[in-house]
């Protein structure tokens, strides 16, 4: 990697789960069940209580209980959601969100292993903007992240100037309807993305027309494109579970076993 501030990145693939579901009663049980059934599969989970952490250090009782349970699972990395408004949000606002997530760890013993920067910019003119906030995330969370290695993910949802990889561990270069993956835009950008950066890339696909399309997309991303992270769902957003969640996780688990 080109920057010593970037954490050591594992080569093992993972599911990147945007968990924007409020954890009342058994709302997160599909995740807990999947994590326990597939101990060799890595899950990177993005939590988003209030379009970010909200304005309080302490989460509510339901979030606290569910996050404590999630924190106890070895094959889970927990990331806090922070939005960037494509570079228009003030850096101090982003840093305040990161500080709030850090407060969770001190007050409730909740694990926060890094930050998922949503609505991240993609143009070369804002590389330093993201580098500054990534450095802040590592400084703020470095003493509480598992192994002392803070995970930083950018989600511009599109392919980026490759200089962004100097400050991010992973970049979500695709977030769109699954059908949009098979396009000249994606394939031309893949041609220009070297293998080492593909291994630090993520694709998020929603609104798959059926189970077959969902599984095919995930396989294209993980096995053909060589991306590190993937998420595929037939649902249009991230506030409800995909009916095929368990089958998708089983398929991803097979790929993880093949890597071992």
Short mmCIF file of N, CA and C in Angstrom, two decimals, residues 16 38 41 63 78 87 152 157 161 168 176 211 217 238-239 245 249:
data_model
loop_
_atom_site.label_atom_id
_atom_site.label_comp_id
_atom_site.label_asym_id
_atom_site.label_seq_id
_atom_site.Cartn_x
_atom_site.Cartn_y
_atom_site.Cartn_z
N UNK A 16 -20.28 -7.10 3.07
CA UNK A 16 -20.43 -5.74 3.57
C UNK A 16 -21.92 -5.51 3.75
N UNK A 38 -21.70 -19.44 10.23
CA UNK A 38 -20.58 -19.36 9.28
C UNK A 38 -19.39 -18.68 9.96
N UNK A 41 -16.63 -17.09 7.79
CA UNK A 41 -17.00 -16.01 6.88
C UNK A 41 -16.97 -14.69 7.63
N UNK A 63 -30.37 -0.57 20.85
CA UNK A 63 -29.10 -0.53 20.14
C UNK A 63 -27.97 -1.03 21.03
N UNK A 78 -17.40 -4.02 13.07
CA UNK A 78 -18.49 -3.04 13.20
C UNK A 78 -17.99 -1.67 12.77
N UNK A 87 -18.48 15.49 -0.30
CA UNK A 87 -17.43 16.47 -0.06
C UNK A 87 -17.93 17.84 0.35
N UNK A 152 -11.29 1.73 7.50
CA UNK A 152 -11.87 2.90 6.85
C UNK A 152 -12.36 2.51 5.46
N UNK A 157 -19.84 5.01 -4.35
CA UNK A 157 -20.80 4.28 -5.18
C UNK A 157 -20.42 4.23 -6.64
N UNK A 161 -10.96 8.30 -8.56
CA UNK A 161 -9.54 8.56 -8.79
C UNK A 161 -8.75 7.63 -7.87
N UNK A 168 -7.78 5.02 2.13
CA UNK A 168 -8.86 4.10 2.51
C UNK A 168 -8.36 2.67 2.54
N UNK A 176 -25.56 0.28 -6.74
CA UNK A 176 -26.57 0.52 -7.76
C UNK A 176 -27.48 -0.70 -7.83
N UNK A 211 -33.62 -14.31 -7.40
CA UNK A 211 -32.52 -14.93 -6.68
C UNK A 211 -31.33 -15.23 -7.59
N UNK A 217 -24.67 -11.85 -9.55
CA UNK A 217 -23.96 -10.60 -9.29
C UNK A 217 -22.88 -10.80 -8.23
N UNK A 238 -31.99 -0.87 2.41
CA UNK A 238 -31.26 -1.61 3.44
C UNK A 238 -31.96 -1.57 4.79
N UNK A 239 -33.27 -1.33 4.77
CA UNK A 239 -34.03 -1.26 6.02
C UNK A 239 -34.87 -2.51 6.26
N UNK A 245 -31.61 -13.83 2.08
CA UNK A 245 -30.40 -13.53 2.86
C UNK A 245 -29.64 -14.80 3.25
N UNK A 249 -25.83 -15.86 2.06
CA UNK A 249 -24.73 -16.07 3.02
C UNK A 249 -24.13 -17.46 2.84
#
